[in-house]
Structures are given as C-alpha cells and as structure tokens.
Amino acid sequence: MDTLPPPAFDLTPPDISGWRRGDDSSNLPGPGHVTPDYVHSFDFGVAGHGIDCTPAPQRVIEVTDRVTAASNDFTFVRPFRGMDVLAQAGTVIALDRGAPVVTPYDNCILVMPVAHPQAGATAVRLGREVG
C-alpha cells in the first residue's frame, strides 16, 4: 500500500483559544482595523517554500465593450482565464456560429470570460488599462 509523504509545511491549525477580539490586549485587530501590513504579516504556511507572496501591483481596467453570445455554438479559440492581454487588434478570441469574434484594439484585456456562455448571455467583457 502506497502512503503519501508528509506535507512540506505544518497543516496544524493555530491555537486560538486565548485570542480575543476588539480590546486593547487583543493580538487580533478589531473590526475595521485590518490593514494590508497586518495581512502581509502572515506567511500562511508558504514562506520558505519558493512561493512569492508579494501582491501584484494594482491595475485599473476600463471595461469598454461586452461580447454577447449570439448562439449556443459560441466557443473560445483557446482557454482564457481572465485578465489575458491580447497585443494586436483583430486577434480572434472566439467563434460564434462559425463567425470570428475579434479584439477591437491593441492590448485588449479579457475580463471575466465565461467558459460556456448561453445564447444572449455575456461571454466576455473587453477592457483596457487606464493610466
């Protein structure tokens, strides 16, 4: 019988029995006092395991268009995760009843693509970075 190796890091939940919330002696912040520095003070068990926990820089995306599936035959030409940046205008992103669906401008960002959209539903939103 094969056995699984032990995990790379401790999966034991922390003992929180002595923690209290909301008073000055608490080691947890009260409501409304959670700051990014507080959140980033935790390593969530991944520090030292080659995982970069540094947050990505924020980006502002202006949604300019939405693509609505005209039929149930709408299919993307490849899997998109969202926030994909397509460098050239006219890049085919999907086929709908065999007709190509293309990006309208350079550096088009696909926002919230739906894996299997129904006819009449939004399949993906198109956006561009602001600033």
mmCIF file of C-alpha atoms in Angstrom:
data_model
loop_
_atom_site.group_PDB
_atom_site.id
_atom_site.type_symbol
_atom_site.label_atom_id
_atom_site.label_comp_id
_atom_site.label_asym_id
_atom_site.label_seq_id
_atom_site.Cartn_x
_atom_site.Cartn_y
_atom_site.Cartn_z
ATOM 1 C CA MET A 1 0.000 0.000 0.000
ATOM 2 C CA ASP A 2 1.415 3.378 -1.030
ATOM 3 C CA THR A 3 1.469 6.134 1.533
ATOM 4 C CA LEU A 4 1.575 9.836 0.930
ATOM 5 C CA PRO A 5 4.687 11.731 2.009
ATOM 6 C CA PRO A 6 4.260 14.229 4.845
ATOM 7 C CA PRO A 7 3.244 17.750 3.753
ATOM 8 C CA ALA A 8 6.006 20.267 3.039
ATOM 9 C CA PHE A 9 4.724 22.500 5.831
ATOM 10 C CA ASP A 10 2.738 22.172 9.048
ATOM 11 C CA LEU A 11 -1.007 21.906 8.415
ATOM 12 C CA THR A 12 -1.943 22.081 12.091
ATOM 13 C CA PRO A 13 -4.327 24.981 12.708
ATOM 14 C CA PRO A 14 -3.039 27.572 15.196
ATOM 15 C CA ASP A 15 -4.282 27.504 18.778
ATOM 16 C CA ILE A 16 -6.661 30.451 19.003
ATOM 17 C CA SER A 17 -8.221 29.563 22.345
ATOM 18 C CA GLY A 18 -6.600 32.560 24.070
ATOM 19 C CA TRP A 19 -7.355 35.083 21.364
ATOM 20 C CA ARG A 20 -9.859 37.838 21.977
ATOM 21 C CA ARG A 21 -11.185 40.464 19.623
ATOM 22 C CA GLY A 22 -11.750 44.175 19.934
ATOM 23 C CA ASP A 23 -9.989 45.176 23.145
ATOM 24 C CA ASP A 24 -6.523 46.702 23.619
ATOM 25 C CA SER A 25 -4.987 43.452 24.875
ATOM 26 C CA SER A 26 -6.021 41.545 21.774
ATOM 27 C CA ASN A 27 -3.490 40.191 19.341
ATOM 28 C CA LEU A 28 -6.186 40.413 16.664
ATOM 29 C CA PRO A 29 -7.305 43.746 15.257
ATOM 30 C CA GLY A 30 -10.835 44.892 15.893
ATOM 31 C CA PRO A 31 -13.336 45.395 13.056
ATOM 32 C CA GLY A 32 -12.188 47.995 10.549
ATOM 33 C CA HIS A 33 -8.557 47.797 11.679
ATOM 34 C CA VAL A 34 -7.237 45.162 9.304
ATOM 35 C CA THR A 35 -4.535 46.827 7.241
ATOM 36 C CA PRO A 36 -2.515 45.413 4.336
ATOM 37 C CA ASP A 37 0.555 45.390 6.627
ATOM 38 C CA TYR A 38 -1.351 43.256 9.135
ATOM 39 C CA VAL A 39 -2.465 40.800 6.454
ATOM 40 C CA HIS A 40 1.020 40.598 4.931
ATOM 41 C CA SER A 41 2.486 39.850 8.372
ATOM 42 C CA PHE A 42 1.193 36.280 7.961
ATOM 43 C CA ASP A 43 3.060 33.834 5.766
ATOM 44 C CA PHE A 44 0.074 31.420 5.516
ATOM 45 C CA GLY A 45 2.463 28.494 5.759
ATOM 46 C CA VAL A 46 4.186 29.119 2.425
ATOM 47 C CA ALA A 47 7.218 31.198 3.429
ATOM 48 C CA GLY A 48 10.430 29.381 2.641
ATOM 49 C CA HIS A 49 8.782 27.126 0.071
ATOM 50 C CA GLY A 50 9.643 29.174 -3.011
ATOM 51 C CA ILE A 51 6.241 30.875 -3.204
ATOM 52 C CA ASP A 52 6.270 34.637 -3.689
ATOM 53 C CA CYS A 53 3.549 36.178 -1.520
ATOM 54 C CA THR A 54 4.199 39.726 -2.697
ATOM 55 C CA PRO A 55 0.942 41.209 -4.012
ATOM 56 C CA ALA A 56 0.888 42.193 -7.670
ATOM 57 C CA PRO A 57 0.682 45.912 -8.410
ATOM 58 C CA GLN A 58 -2.879 47.140 -8.755
ATOM 59 C CA ARG A 59 -4.192 47.885 -12.226
ATOM 60 C CA VAL A 60 -7.259 49.859 -13.245
ATOM 61 C CA ILE A 61 -9.150 48.332 -16.156
ATOM 62 C CA GLU A 62 -11.830 50.279 -18.012
ATOM 63 C CA VAL A 63 -14.427 47.908 -19.456
ATOM 64 C CA THR A 64 -15.229 49.250 -22.911
ATOM 65 C CA ASP A 65 -17.319 46.509 -24.521
ATOM 66 C CA ARG A 66 -19.023 43.246 -23.839
ATOM 67 C CA VAL A 67 -19.324 40.300 -26.160
ATOM 68 C CA THR A 68 -22.735 38.648 -26.144
ATOM 69 C CA ALA A 69 -23.072 35.104 -27.432
ATOM 70 C CA ALA A 70 -25.455 35.111 -30.411
ATOM 71 C CA SER A 71 -25.850 31.329 -30.270
ATOM 72 C CA ASN A 72 -25.168 28.306 -28.118
ATOM 73 C CA ASP A 73 -22.387 27.493 -30.608
ATOM 74 C CA PHE A 74 -20.164 30.239 -29.116
ATOM 75 C CA THR A 75 -16.703 28.823 -28.323
ATOM 76 C CA PHE A 76 -13.435 30.457 -27.382
ATOM 77 C CA VAL A 77 -10.498 29.520 -29.617
ATOM 78 C CA ARG A 78 -8.413 28.661 -26.539
ATOM 79 C CA PRO A 79 -8.906 28.668 -22.774
ATOM 80 C CA PHE A 80 -8.809 32.161 -21.285
ATOM 81 C CA ARG A 81 -8.506 32.762 -17.526
ATOM 82 C CA GLY A 82 -9.378 36.416 -17.410
ATOM 83 C CA MET A 83 -7.078 39.434 -17.439
ATOM 84 C CA ASP A 84 -5.402 37.970 -20.530
ATOM 85 C CA VAL A 85 -3.853 40.785 -22.598
ATOM 86 C CA LEU A 86 -4.055 40.346 -26.378
ATOM 87 C CA ALA A 87 -1.443 42.520 -28.048
ATOM 88 C CA GLN A 88 -2.943 43.057 -31.510
ATOM 89 C CA ALA A 89 -6.325 44.375 -32.593
ATOM 90 C CA GLY A 90 -8.154 41.846 -34.747
ATOM 91 C CA THR A 91 -6.987 38.821 -32.746
ATOM 92 C CA VAL A 92 -9.609 36.066 -32.952
ATOM 93 C CA ILE A 93 -10.772 35.128 -29.450
ATOM 94 C CA ALA A 94 -13.882 33.069 -30.256
ATOM 95 C CA LEU A 95 -16.173 31.699 -32.923
ATOM 96 C CA ASP A 96 -19.926 32.240 -32.851
ATOM 97 C CA ARG A 97 -21.856 30.225 -35.459
ATOM 98 C CA GLY A 98 -18.511 29.944 -37.224
ATOM 99 C CA ALA A 99 -18.023 33.731 -37.410
ATOM 100 C CA PRO A 100 -14.850 35.047 -35.773
ATOM 101 C CA VAL A 101 -15.078 37.291 -32.712
ATOM 102 C CA VAL A 102 -12.063 39.620 -32.633
ATOM 103 C CA THR A 103 -10.451 42.120 -30.296
ATOM 104 C CA PRO A 104 -11.280 45.728 -31.257
ATOM 105 C CA TYR A 105 -7.963 47.342 -30.229
ATOM 106 C CA ASP A 106 -4.363 46.626 -29.260
ATOM 107 C CA ASN A 107 -3.624 45.407 -25.719
ATOM 108 C CA CYS A 108 -7.224 44.325 -25.229
ATOM 109 C CA ILE A 109 -7.832 42.739 -21.821
ATOM 110 C CA LEU A 110 -10.351 39.923 -21.479
ATOM 111 C CA VAL A 111 -12.356 40.370 -18.278
ATOM 112 C CA MET A 112 -14.370 37.522 -16.736
ATOM 113 C CA PRO A 113 -14.678 35.140 -19.698
ATOM 114 C CA VAL A 114 -17.482 32.591 -19.304
ATOM 115 C CA ALA A 115 -16.413 29.063 -20.237
ATOM 116 C CA HIS A 116 -19.713 28.032 -21.877
ATOM 117 C CA PRO A 117 -21.988 31.035 -22.410
ATOM 118 C CA GLN A 118 -25.593 30.563 -23.448
ATOM 119 C CA ALA A 119 -27.151 32.450 -26.347
ATOM 120 C CA GLY A 120 -27.956 36.008 -25.277
ATOM 121 C CA ALA A 121 -25.567 35.933 -22.321
ATOM 122 C CA THR A 122 -22.379 37.927 -21.895
ATOM 123 C CA ALA A 123 -19.444 35.740 -22.926
ATOM 124 C CA VAL A 124 -16.635 38.157 -22.010
ATOM 125 C CA ARG A 125 -16.033 41.804 -21.287
ATOM 126 C CA LEU A 126 -13.289 43.709 -23.105
ATOM 127 C CA GLY A 127 -11.209 46.350 -21.423
ATOM 128 C CA ARG A 128 -8.069 48.412 -21.495
ATOM 129 C CA GLU A 129 -5.687 49.511 -18.803
ATOM 130 C CA VAL A 130 -6.158 53.071 -17.574
ATOM 131 C CA GLY A 131 -3.135 55.137 -16.607
#
